[in-house]
Amino acid sequence: MQSFTGVGVSPGRIVGSVRQMPKAVSEPPAGEQLASSTTAEDAAVTLRAAAKAVQAELKQRSVSATGAGKSVLEATALMAADPMLIKGAVKLINTGTSAERAIWESAASVAEMLHNLGGYMAERATDVLDVRSRIVAELRGVPAPGIPASDEPFILVADDLAPADTATLNPAVVLALVTSGGGPQSHTAIIARALGLPAVVAAVGVESITDGTAVYVDGAAGSITVDPDAEQLEAATAWAANAATLAVFSGEGVMADGHLVPLLANVGGAADAVKAAAAGAQGVGLLRTEFCFLDRDEEPTLDEQVTAYRGVFDAFPGKKVVLRTLDAGADKPLPFLTDASEPNPALGVRGYRTDFTSPGVLKRQLAAVATAAEGTEADVWVMAPMISTADEAADFARMCGEAGLKTPGVMVEVPSAALTAETILGEVSFASLGTNDLTQYAMAADRQLGPLAALNTPWQPAVLRLIQLTVAGSVAEGNNKPVGVCGEAAADPALAVVLVGLGVNTLSMTARALAAVAAVLAKVTVVEAQRLAGIALAAPSALEARARVRAELPILDELGL
Amino acid sequence: MSERTATIASRVGLHARPAAIFAEAVGALPVEVTIALEGDPADDAMDASSILSLMSLGAANGQVVVLRAEGDGADEALAGLVTILETDLDAE
């Protein structure tokens, strides 16, 4: 029985058949010529046929799609055989260029034209490039890039997924995600948790599994087994039964001894917020405002911002909503704020720092938040990402005060902020630990890199120590200022216990994880959580910390978490 | 050469879904049709069956465009296309 081990990032035990995600289409070499056996006329005919085939495929997919996805597919299908695109390519073929290279260049110039038109047109440029990849794949006789279209449920195996893949990932068909690259904080992990799909990342060798192979995936243990045995089939069946109970959250995070741990949701906009409220979230611990405006070339207007934020506030009347100001940069560039040419974007001008280079955007955002908060019943808190010093915290608190916002706070994700939490909390009303970035900076390990996945886990004792120091800073400051966690760490039920043991007041996570975290917290007392936190802090490695804590929590295995 | 003008009725202009519907209708016709903004030289007119051309034309709601076609059935073809452009396709 062949098996593979990776990092489990989203729990679930499932059996299914594998579909490999085709590799991205490589660029045909510049200057590639027509093969001597091919005439320009033949190449043009072949190209038109390939374009028609891609068009037919996209059109067929649009039939089963609904809503916005349907109209995008319809428009993209038309682009595939568009006369402007094809004529441009045929011109190049007539000068001796290969069909692949010709369509590549023709699409590039069309995409550039659309980009230069700005606004809505610029956003369509990526559609043209997607169509181009599909035509080149068709010409080469290789599968189309992207998530395979299938009516049969399957386990998706890929190198890693990009944020854009989320749009085409149908959770009704994809049973689980397995990647050879990526880490616990990669987009694959975030997508999997948001969709509630079992997932294993950084599983070396899985690219060799052939399509159609039956495998067993355990998203908590991080294992993939080819040709599962009877015991594993049974485990998958038991999980399916458990999953139903783990999907319901009572709406209050309470521990075995009655200690309350408010469980909040991380959301990216009004649609998310409505879902989170329905899932029982006790508020929003992280509103990622940049997600309202990704793919935008220009700063959103005041009215657009007010509408976007109010939609979230209205979903949580009488509840806390913590809004994070635009966290642009690194893996989430916003053209109106960030400089894409920085050599080291994770250490560059991002988050709060964009106020140094694009002053005014933050001030206008805070004004929009204040306007949106007027007349809503939500308790609106505002925090800045990437704060490194007490001076920055003071400056942000001043800007919030000028905008009329009463509860300013900071994200603690730069190690310097954890180390100086006492003085930073002297300037603001609360702190929220962003464990994804805190881990990447504490371990000096890029979140997106598969080979560094073992470093990139919030189970690292060094990261837990920084969380402990942040809580200690709040205690030393003396005014009981709340410290929450809004990183992916809070969604891991075992780690959630450790975080509470370290003294964290609230946990904010993807709404999908609320029920599982609540189920585990309900079995543990605060004293027990403190003991487990001590065990984790004293462990020599992240793996040991996780293993030792999990060994003390048998409820995890019972629930398949 | 037949020539007709039409005022764009769709609120978003000749983009997105309205452009897709229009380009598809042109593609199904037996004649070649060009489109230009009113007042632009006929030499700059673009292929009306190309959604990419329509998008780069950027005709907004209320703007007037000129459609041109030649050959048998050109008049009927243009009449049908004018109707499409003068309907608010977003509303449907």
XYZ file of N, CA and C in Angstrom, chain A residues 59 71 74-75 78-79 82-85 87 110 113-114 117 120-121 124 128, chain B residues 14-17 19-21 23-24 46-47 49-53 55-56 58:
114
model
N -18.304 27.293 -23.961
C -19.740 27.492 -24.129
C -20.512 26.381 -23.432
N -22.127 34.481 -17.079
C -21.888 35.536 -18.082
C -20.400 35.692 -18.383
N -19.624 32.946 -20.815
C -20.182 33.251 -22.146
C -19.301 34.249 -22.890
N -18.907 35.314 -22.166
C -18.061 36.330 -22.800
C -16.695 35.749 -23.147
N -16.775 33.712 -26.302
C -16.756 34.538 -27.515
C -15.336 35.020 -27.830
N -14.589 35.367 -26.771
C -13.218 35.852 -26.979
C -12.341 34.799 -27.642
N -12.409 35.097 -31.244
C -12.653 36.482 -31.643
C -11.832 36.878 -32.875
N -12.493 37.531 -33.849
C -11.776 37.902 -35.074
C -10.532 38.759 -34.811
N -10.605 39.676 -33.820
C -9.443 40.536 -33.563
C -8.244 39.701 -33.110
N -8.528 38.767 -32.207
C -7.477 37.913 -31.656
C -6.889 37.003 -32.744
N -7.241 37.195 -36.157
C -6.612 37.898 -37.296
C -5.207 38.342 -36.934
N -3.565 42.246 -27.308
C -4.965 42.548 -26.994
C -5.122 42.816 -25.487
N -3.864 46.196 -24.656
C -4.821 47.235 -25.070
C -5.943 47.365 -24.032
N -6.490 46.221 -23.615
C -7.576 46.252 -22.630
C -7.077 46.847 -21.315
N -6.984 50.508 -21.360
C -8.295 51.167 -21.318
C -8.755 51.351 -19.868
N -13.170 48.427 -16.092
C -13.764 47.130 -16.395
C -12.972 46.378 -17.467
N -12.514 47.128 -18.488
C -11.780 46.487 -19.591
C -10.493 45.851 -19.087
N -10.857 42.539 -17.774
C -11.092 41.466 -18.751
C -9.794 40.964 -19.383
N -8.589 37.212 -21.452
C -7.925 36.993 -22.744
C -6.707 36.082 -22.542
N -21.905 49.408 -24.236
C -21.714 48.199 -25.043
C -20.552 47.383 -24.468
N -20.761 46.851 -23.271
C -19.755 46.057 -22.572
C -20.374 44.729 -22.206
N -19.539 43.882 -21.631
C -20.007 42.692 -20.909
C -21.088 41.947 -21.682
N -22.199 41.711 -21.018
C -23.239 40.870 -21.596
C -23.841 41.487 -22.868
N -22.445 43.397 -25.023
C -21.466 43.254 -26.114
C -21.432 41.807 -26.604
N -21.543 40.859 -25.667
C -21.504 39.450 -26.051
C -22.713 39.098 -26.917
N -23.880 39.577 -26.499
C -25.103 39.283 -27.256
C -25.012 39.882 -28.662
N -22.227 40.821 -30.410
C -21.175 40.201 -31.227
C -21.656 38.847 -31.770
N -22.357 38.118 -30.931
C -22.843 36.811 -31.345
C -23.871 36.954 -32.477
N -14.593 49.226 -36.856
C -14.072 47.938 -36.416
C -15.055 46.810 -36.725
N -14.512 45.610 -36.703
C -15.296 44.409 -36.948
C -16.334 44.250 -35.837
N -18.297 41.850 -35.224
C -18.481 40.501 -34.682
C -17.420 40.187 -33.622
N -16.501 41.147 -33.381
C -15.426 40.923 -32.413
C -15.785 41.553 -31.079
N -15.958 40.720 -30.050
C -16.297 41.272 -28.734
C -15.148 42.134 -28.216
N -13.924 41.764 -28.587
C -12.767 42.547 -28.140
C -12.775 43.929 -28.788
N -13.153 43.987 -30.086
C -13.253 45.290 -30.762
C -14.337 46.134 -30.104
N -15.402 45.996 -27.089
C -14.956 46.459 -25.787
C -13.999 47.631 -25.923
N -13.112 47.571 -26.940
C -12.148 48.662 -27.080
C -12.823 49.921 -27.639
N -15.669 50.964 -26.612
C -16.095 51.611 -25.370
C -17.314 52.508 -25.515
